[in-house]
PDB file of C-alpha atoms in Angstrom:
ATOM      1  CA  ASP A   1     233.525 187.360   8.114  1.00 70.00           C
ATOM      2  CA  GLN A   2     234.358 183.631   8.959  1.00 82.00           C
ATOM      3  CA  GLN A   3     232.344 180.592   8.024  1.00 93.00           C
ATOM      4  CA  VAL A   4     233.321 177.736   9.117  1.00 96.00           C
ATOM      5  CA  LYS A   5     235.314 177.634  12.512  1.00 96.00           C
ATOM      6  CA  GLN A   6     236.636 175.406  14.406  1.00 96.00           C
ATOM      7  CA  ASN A   7     236.201 177.209  18.592  1.00 93.00           C
ATOM      8  CA  SER A   8     238.939 174.802  20.071  1.00 95.00           C
ATOM      9  CA  PRO A   9     242.579 175.481  18.933  1.00 94.00           C
ATOM     10  CA  SER A  10     243.972 172.898  21.025  1.00 96.00           C
ATOM     11  CA  LEU A  11     242.900 170.114  22.709  1.00 97.00           C
ATOM     12  CA  SER A  12     244.793 167.334  24.368  1.00 98.00           C
ATOM     13  CA  VAL A  13     243.444 163.445  24.835  1.00 98.00           C
ATOM     14  CA  GLN A  14     245.195 160.357  26.208  1.00 98.00           C
ATOM     15  CA  GLU A  15     246.083 157.754  24.001  1.00 97.00           C
ATOM     16  CA  GLY A  16     243.243 154.936  23.608  1.00 97.00           C
ATOM     17  CA  ARG A  17     240.194 157.274  24.182  1.00 98.00           C
ATOM     18  CA  ILE A  18     238.598 159.370  21.890  1.00 98.00           C
ATOM     19  CA  SER A  19     239.540 162.924  20.892  1.00 98.00           C
ATOM     20  CA  ILE A  20     236.269 164.457  19.590  1.00 98.00           C
ATOM     21  CA  LEU A  21     237.171 167.499  17.240  1.00 98.00           C
ATOM     22  CA  ASN A  22     234.123 170.081  16.194  1.00 98.00           C
ATOM     23  CA  CYS A  23     233.271 172.592  13.684  1.00 98.00           C
ATOM     24  CA  ASP A  24     230.467 174.778  13.259  1.00 98.00           C
ATOM     25  CA  TYR A  25     229.653 177.023  10.470  1.00 97.00           C
ATOM     26  CA  THR A  26     227.181 179.466   9.269  1.00 96.00           C
ATOM     27  CA  ASN A  27     226.443 179.394   5.742  1.00 94.00           C
ATOM     28  CA  SER A  28     223.912 177.254   5.030  1.00 94.00           C
ATOM     29  CA  MET A  29     224.602 176.433   1.178  1.00 93.00           C
ATOM     30  CA  PHE A  30     226.976 174.960   2.774  1.00 95.00           C
ATOM     31  CA  ASP A  31     227.047 170.717   1.633  1.00 94.00           C
ATOM     32  CA  TYR A  32     229.776 168.854   1.438  1.00 94.00           C
ATOM     33  CA  PHE A  33     232.492 168.695   4.232  1.00 96.00           C
ATOM     34  CA  LEU A  34     235.611 167.177   4.895  1.00 95.00           C
ATOM     35  CA  TRP A  35     238.374 166.483   7.951  1.00 97.00           C
ATOM     36  CA  TYR A  36     242.178 167.253   6.888  1.00 95.00           C
ATOM     37  CA  LYS A  37     244.802 166.527   8.932  1.00 96.00           C
ATOM     38  CA  LYS A  38     247.783 168.947   8.558  1.00 92.00           C
ATOM     39  CA  TYR A  39     251.335 168.789   9.807  1.00 90.00           C
ATOM     40  CA  PRO A  40     254.233 171.896  10.060  1.00 84.00           C
ATOM     41  CA  ALA A  41     255.357 173.097   6.219  1.00 80.00           C
ATOM     42  CA  GLU A  42     253.168 170.432   4.615  1.00 86.00           C
ATOM     43  CA  GLY A  43     249.933 170.387   2.701  1.00 88.00           C
ATOM     44  CA  PRO A  44     246.664 169.364   4.126  1.00 91.00           C
ATOM     45  CA  THR A  45     246.186 165.151   4.213  1.00 92.00           C
ATOM     46  CA  PHE A  46     242.158 164.241   3.437  1.00 91.00           C
ATOM     47  CA  LEU A  47     240.516 162.449   5.895  1.00 95.00           C
ATOM     48  CA  ILE A  48     237.199 162.024   6.278  1.00 95.00           C
ATOM     49  CA  SER A  49     233.750 163.317   3.861  1.00 94.00           C
ATOM     50  CA  ILE A  50     230.366 163.988   4.201  1.00 96.00           C
ATOM     51  CA  SER A  51     227.360 165.102   2.002  1.00 95.00           C
ATOM     52  CA  SER A  52     224.827 166.876   3.435  1.00 95.00           C
ATOM     53  CA  ILE A  53     222.030 164.277   2.897  1.00 94.00           C
ATOM     54  CA  LYS A  54     224.644 162.305   5.245  1.00 96.00           C
ATOM     55  CA  ASP A  55     224.691 162.895   9.082  1.00 97.00           C
ATOM     56  CA  LYS A  56     227.485 160.086   9.826  1.00 98.00           C
ATOM     57  CA  ASN A  57     229.809 158.759   7.275  1.00 97.00           C
ATOM     58  CA  GLU A  58     232.406 156.090   9.475  1.00 98.00           C
ATOM     59  CA  ASP A  59     236.225 154.749   8.074  1.00 96.00           C
ATOM     60  CA  GLY A  60     238.000 152.839  10.407  1.00 97.00           C
ATOM     61  CA  ARG A  61     238.927 154.775  13.694  1.00 98.00           C
ATOM     62  CA  PHE A  62     237.281 157.634  11.853  1.00 98.00           C
ATOM     63  CA  THR A  63     233.621 159.087  11.979  1.00 98.00           C
ATOM     64  CA  VAL A  64     232.199 162.095  11.337  1.00 98.00           C
ATOM     65  CA  PHE A  65     228.829 163.178  12.480  1.00 98.00           C
ATOM     66  CA  LEU A  66     226.690 166.355  10.750  1.00 98.00           C
ATOM     67  CA  ASN A  67     224.129 167.987  12.712  1.00 97.00           C
ATOM     68  CA  LYS A  68     222.330 170.543  10.134  1.00 96.00           C
ATOM     69  CA  SER A  69     220.500 171.947  11.899  1.00 96.00           C
ATOM     70  CA  ALA A  70     222.407 172.496  14.359  1.00 97.00           C
ATOM     71  CA  LYS A  71     225.283 173.631  11.946  1.00 97.00           C
ATOM     72  CA  HIS A  72     227.761 171.396  13.657  1.00 98.00           C
ATOM     73  CA  LEU A  73     229.609 168.557  12.653  1.00 97.00           C
ATOM     74  CA  SER A  74     232.591 166.646  14.407  1.00 98.00           C
ATOM     75  CA  LEU A  75     234.812 164.031  13.975  1.00 98.00           C
ATOM     76  CA  HIS A  76     235.581 161.119  16.651  1.00 98.00           C
ATOM     77  CA  ILE A  77     238.799 159.539  16.527  1.00 98.00           C
ATOM     78  CA  VAL A  78     238.642 156.331  18.862  1.00 97.00           C
ATOM     79  CA  PRO A  79     240.803 154.657  19.763  1.00 98.00           C
ATOM     80  CA  SER A  80     243.167 157.941  19.690  1.00 98.00           C
ATOM     81  CA  GLN A  81     246.777 156.443  18.718  1.00 97.00           C
ATOM     82  CA  PRO A  82     249.881 159.529  19.354  1.00 95.00           C
ATOM     83  CA  GLY A  83     250.285 159.399  15.746  1.00 94.00           C
ATOM     84  CA  ASP A  84     247.373 161.306  15.347  1.00 96.00           C
ATOM     85  CA  SER A  85     249.015 164.064  16.944  1.00 97.00           C
ATOM     86  CA  ALA A  86     248.614 167.302  14.029  1.00 96.00           C
ATOM     87  CA  VAL A  87     246.398 169.677  13.195  1.00 95.00           C
ATOM     88  CA  TYR A  88     242.762 169.033  11.856  1.00 97.00           C
ATOM     89  CA  PHE A  89     241.278 171.445   9.954  1.00 96.00           C
ATOM     90  CA  CYS A  90     237.553 171.220   9.179  1.00 97.00           C
ATOM     91  CA  ALA A  91     236.011 172.320   5.280  1.00 95.00           C
ATOM     92  CA  ALA A  92     233.010 173.367   3.386  1.00 95.00           C
ATOM     93  CA  SER A  93     232.028 174.022   0.200  1.00 92.00           C
ATOM     94  CA  VAL A  94     228.879 174.962  -2.181  1.00 89.00           C
ATOM     95  CA  GLY A  95     228.221 172.638  -4.771  1.00 80.00           C
ATOM     96  CA  GLY A  96     229.388 169.218  -3.947  1.00 76.00           C
ATOM     97  CA  GLY A  97     233.066 169.853  -3.453  1.00 73.00           C
ATOM     98  CA  ALA A  98     233.137 170.611  -6.917  1.00 75.00           C
ATOM     99  CA  ASP A  99     233.837 174.508  -5.580  1.00 83.00           C
ATOM    100  CA  GLY A 100     237.567 175.397  -2.950  1.00 89.00           C
ATOM    101  CA  LEU A 101     237.356 174.708   0.268  1.00 92.00           C
ATOM    102  CA  THR A 102     236.344 177.303   2.929  1.00 94.00           C
ATOM    103  CA  PHE A 103     238.186 176.240   5.988  1.00 94.00           C
ATOM    104  CA  GLY A 104     238.244 176.250   9.693  1.00 95.00           C
ATOM    105  CA  LYS A 105     241.778 177.258  11.621  1.00 93.00           C
ATOM    106  CA  GLY A 106     242.192 174.084  13.021  1.00 94.00           C
ATOM    107  CA  THR A 107     242.311 172.311  16.251  1.00 97.00           C
ATOM    108  CA  HIS A 108     245.880 171.411  17.553  1.00 96.00           C
ATOM    109  CA  LEU A 109     245.151 167.664  18.489  1.00 98.00           C
ATOM    110  CA  ILE A 110     248.126 166.577  21.506  1.00 98.00           C
ATOM    111  CA  ILE A 111     247.637 162.405  22.046  1.00 97.00           C
ATOM    112  CA  GLN A 112     249.095 162.051  25.715  1.00 96.00           C
ATOM    113  CA  PRO A 113     250.910 158.410  26.006  1.00 91.00           C
TER     114      PRO A 113
ATOM    115  CA  GLY B   1     246.606 156.756  -5.759  1.00 62.00           C
ATOM    116  CA  ALA B   2     245.532 160.706  -5.850  1.00 81.00           C
ATOM    117  CA  VAL B   3     249.525 161.867  -5.147  1.00 89.00           C
ATOM    118  CA  VAL B   4     250.212 165.865  -6.014  1.00 93.00           C
ATOM    119  CA  SER B   5     253.368 167.896  -6.388  1.00 94.00           C
ATOM    120  CA  GLN B   6     254.522 170.862  -6.084  1.00 96.00           C
ATOM    121  CA  HIS B   7     257.757 172.186  -7.072  1.00 96.00           C
ATOM    122  CA  PRO B   8     260.017 173.941  -5.395  1.00 96.00           C
ATOM    123  CA  SER B   9     259.009 172.642  -1.929  1.00 94.00           C
ATOM    124  CA  ARG B  10     261.001 176.377  -1.256  1.00 95.00           C
ATOM    125  CA  VAL B  11     261.712 179.703  -1.982  1.00 96.00           C
ATOM    126  CA  ILE B  12     263.695 182.447  -1.446  1.00 96.00           C
ATOM    127  CA  CYS B  13     263.403 185.584  -3.628  1.00 95.00           C
ATOM    128  CA  LYS B  14     264.627 189.165  -3.247  1.00 96.00           C
ATOM    129  CA  SER B  15     261.856 191.652  -3.712  1.00 96.00           C
ATOM    130  CA  GLY B  16     260.357 192.646  -7.731  1.00 96.00           C
ATOM    131  CA  THR B  17     261.781 189.371  -8.878  1.00 96.00           C
ATOM    132  CA  SER B  18     258.758 186.662  -9.946  1.00 97.00           C
ATOM    133  CA  VAL B  19     258.497 183.572  -8.861  1.00 97.00           C
ATOM    134  CA  LYS B  20     256.929 179.965 -10.474  1.00 97.00           C
ATOM    135  CA  ILE B  21     254.788 177.295  -8.379  1.00 97.00           C
ATOM    136  CA  GLU B  22     254.440 174.033 -10.026  1.00 97.00           C
ATOM    137  CA  CYS B  23     251.936 171.983  -9.037  1.00 96.00           C
ATOM    138  CA  ARG B  24     251.195 168.126 -10.450  1.00 95.00           C
ATOM    139  CA  SER B  25     248.175 165.603 -10.341  1.00 92.00           C
ATOM    140  CA  LEU B  26     250.789 162.376 -10.317  1.00 92.00           C
ATOM    141  CA  ASP B  27     248.482 159.177 -10.922  1.00 88.00           C
ATOM    142  CA  PHE B  28     244.966 161.102 -11.845  1.00 88.00           C
ATOM    143  CA  GLN B  29     243.591 163.401 -14.391  1.00 89.00           C
ATOM    144  CA  ALA B  30     242.690 167.158 -12.729  1.00 89.00           C
ATOM    145  CA  THR B  31     239.644 168.463 -13.695  1.00 87.00           C
ATOM    146  CA  THR B  32     239.626 171.193 -11.726  1.00 91.00           C
ATOM    147  CA  MET B  33     243.390 172.279  -9.105  1.00 94.00           C
ATOM    148  CA  PHE B  34     242.864 175.533  -6.582  1.00 95.00           C
ATOM    149  CA  TRP B  35     245.469 177.355  -4.551  1.00 97.00           C
ATOM    150  CA  TYR B  36     245.425 178.529  -1.457  1.00 96.00           C
ATOM    151  CA  ARG B  37     247.726 180.785   0.784  1.00 95.00           C
ATOM    152  CA  GLN B  38     248.493 179.525   4.706  1.00 90.00           C
ATOM    153  CA  PHE B  39     249.953 182.896   6.744  1.00 85.00           C
ATOM    154  CA  PRO B  40     251.424 181.862  10.048  1.00 81.00           C
ATOM    155  CA  LYS B  41     248.728 180.902  12.203  1.00 78.00           C
ATOM    156  CA  GLN B  42     246.754 181.627  10.418  1.00 83.00           C
ATOM    157  CA  SER B  43     244.012 179.179   7.894  1.00 87.00           C
ATOM    158  CA  LEU B  44     243.932 178.247   4.155  1.00 90.00           C
ATOM    159  CA  MET B  45     242.140 180.586   2.487  1.00 94.00           C
ATOM    160  CA  LEU B  46     241.635 180.139  -1.074  1.00 94.00           C
ATOM    161  CA  MET B  47     243.631 182.467  -3.696  1.00 96.00           C
ATOM    162  CA  ALA B  48     241.319 180.719  -7.542  1.00 95.00           C
ATOM    163  CA  THR B  49     239.815 178.027  -8.495  1.00 93.00           C
ATOM    164  CA  SER B  50     240.601 177.059 -12.293  1.00 91.00           C
ATOM    165  CA  ASN B  51     239.697 174.285 -14.419  1.00 87.00           C
ATOM    166  CA  GLU B  52     241.946 172.360 -17.476  1.00 82.00           C
ATOM    167  CA  GLY B  53     242.064 175.536 -20.727  1.00 80.00           C
ATOM    168  CA  SER B  54     240.197 177.958 -19.114  1.00 83.00           C
ATOM    169  CA  LYS B  55     240.732 181.118 -17.024  1.00 87.00           C
ATOM    170  CA  ALA B  56     241.710 181.094 -13.722  1.00 91.00           C
ATOM    171  CA  THR B  57     238.444 182.293 -11.341  1.00 93.00           C
ATOM    172  CA  TYR B  58     239.944 184.811  -8.383  1.00 95.00           C
ATOM    173  CA  GLU B  59     238.300 185.313  -5.298  1.00 94.00           C
ATOM    174  CA  GLN B  60     237.835 188.315  -3.426  1.00 92.00           C
ATOM    175  CA  GLY B  61     240.705 190.548  -2.828  1.00 92.00           C
ATOM    176  CA  VAL B  62     243.061 188.467  -4.815  1.00 94.00           C
ATOM    177  CA  GLU B  63     244.487 190.547  -7.730  1.00 93.00           C
ATOM    178  CA  LYS B  64     244.839 188.083 -10.813  1.00 92.00           C
ATOM    179  CA  ASP B  65     247.560 190.257 -12.694  1.00 94.00           C
ATOM    180  CA  LYS B  66     249.822 189.663  -9.846  1.00 95.00           C
ATOM    181  CA  PHE B  67     248.923 186.089  -9.058  1.00 96.00           C
ATOM    182  CA  LEU B  68     248.956 184.441 -12.526  1.00 95.00           C
ATOM    183  CA  ILE B  69     247.264 180.805 -12.567  1.00 94.00           C
ATOM    184  CA  ASN B  70     248.161 178.795 -15.618  1.00 90.00           C
ATOM    185  CA  HIS B  71     246.267 175.650 -15.529  1.00 88.00           C
ATOM    186  CA  ALA B  72     247.944 173.775 -18.896  1.00 82.00           C
ATOM    187  CA  SER B  73     246.934 170.016 -18.839  1.00 89.00           C
ATOM    188  CA  LEU B  74     245.218 168.135 -17.008  1.00 90.00           C
ATOM    189  CA  THR B  75     247.745 167.565 -14.852  1.00 92.00           C
ATOM    190  CA  LEU B  76     249.663 170.796 -14.923  1.00 93.00           C
ATOM    191  CA  SER B  77     248.646 174.098 -13.358  1.00 94.00           C
ATOM    192  CA  THR B  78     251.017 176.967 -12.482  1.00 95.00           C
ATOM    193  CA  LEU B  79     250.982 180.005  -9.983  1.00 97.00           C
ATOM    194  CA  THR B  80     253.683 182.915 -10.708  1.00 97.00           C
ATOM    195  CA  VAL B  81     253.678 185.328  -8.507  1.00 97.00           C
ATOM    196  CA  THR B  82     255.137 188.545 -10.469  1.00 96.00           C
ATOM    197  CA  SER B  83     256.688 191.188  -8.616  1.00 96.00           C
ATOM    198  CA  ALA B  84     257.184 189.398  -5.213  1.00 96.00           C
ATOM    199  CA  HIS B  85     256.644 191.929  -2.493  1.00 95.00           C
ATOM    200  CA  PRO B  86     257.365 191.050   1.303  1.00 95.00           C
ATOM    201  CA  GLU B  87     253.553 191.098   1.997  1.00 94.00           C
ATOM    202  CA  ASP B  88     253.676 187.899  -0.136  1.00 95.00           C
ATOM    203  CA  SER B  89     255.909 185.912   1.840  1.00 95.00           C
ATOM    204  CA  SER B  90     253.377 182.898   2.373  1.00 94.00           C
ATOM    205  CA  PHE B  91     253.116 179.273   2.588  1.00 94.00           C
ATOM    206  CA  TYR B  92     250.929 178.484  -0.845  1.00 96.00           C
ATOM    207  CA  ILE B  93     249.544 175.051  -1.567  1.00 95.00           C
ATOM    208  CA  CYS B  94     247.698 173.366  -4.115  1.00 96.00           C
ATOM    209  CA  SER B  95     244.943 170.847  -4.125  1.00 95.00           C
ATOM    210  CA  ALA B  96     243.707 168.907  -7.491  1.00 93.00           C
ATOM    211  CA  ARG B  97     240.069 167.560  -7.569  1.00 90.00           C
ATOM    212  CA  GLY B  98     239.145 164.912 -10.616  1.00 84.00           C
ATOM    213  CA  GLY B  99     238.159 161.769 -11.967  1.00 72.00           C
ATOM    214  CA  ASN B 100     235.370 160.055  -9.504  1.00 75.00           C
ATOM    215  CA  ARG B 101     236.369 162.151  -6.453  1.00 77.00           C
ATOM    216  CA  ASP B 102     234.952 164.472  -4.855  1.00 79.00           C
ATOM    217  CA  GLU B 103     237.322 165.231  -2.297  1.00 83.00           C
ATOM    218  CA  GLN B 104     240.085 167.705  -2.358  1.00 88.00           C
ATOM    219  CA  PHE B 105     244.002 166.318  -2.555  1.00 91.00           C
ATOM    220  CA  PHE B 106     246.423 168.848  -1.768  1.00 93.00           C
ATOM    221  CA  GLY B 107     250.290 169.294  -2.611  1.00 94.00           C
ATOM    222  CA  PRO B 108     253.211 169.599   0.242  1.00 93.00           C
ATOM    223  CA  GLY B 109     252.949 173.249  -0.056  1.00 94.00           C
ATOM    224  CA  THR B 110     255.275 176.042  -1.173  1.00 95.00           C
ATOM    225  CA  ARG B 111     256.885 178.228   1.341  1.00 95.00           C
ATOM    226  CA  LEU B 112     257.548 181.788  -0.566  1.00 96.00           C
ATOM    227  CA  THR B 113     260.339 184.121   1.024  1.00 96.00           C
ATOM    228  CA  VAL B 114     260.447 187.296  -0.124  1.00 96.00           C
ATOM    229  CA  LEU B 115     263.393 189.403   0.515  1.00 95.00           C
TER     230      LEU B 115
END
């Protein structure tokens, strides 16, 4: 049973436009959500996180939105840059991040020039 | 800040041998370290959680006698894959959490190939 779902295996976006990556979860106990960026054969790099007490968190070009009623979160990247091309993982945790993370399968974002 | 290293980055071993992977937090004290495994085209799967000085907590389906975890200090955790088999071939990644940060910071991963 997959508790964190990223239903789009890949997404292609033109440089300069907005990239929107989506994530759904089923476990209502999750209270902390994170987005990671990953290149092949490397560990994930932390991008941004959000606590369940918030519905939005912004850091530079990255904004994460959380809709608890829909059990849905999204990552917005604007403007998209070529260096943003990577696999993006959505992750969730119980206990405010103290526990291990449950990851989605990832979305491969391709930024086209 | 928040740099995590892993060693080795790549290892090839014969079936039946044991392999040790080290995970170090270089610039912070990691009260908790986590070990994940990623099979090709799959997501990262949590294997175990370890707190410094105490026994690791393993996820369901992960054999604690096969995957030995030691968290001897606030900056070092080791994962030993005992009696490795070809099906243990995978990408093993550690993460560390500590200080005032809630997020986990990941190491670069170790590619294990068992022949």
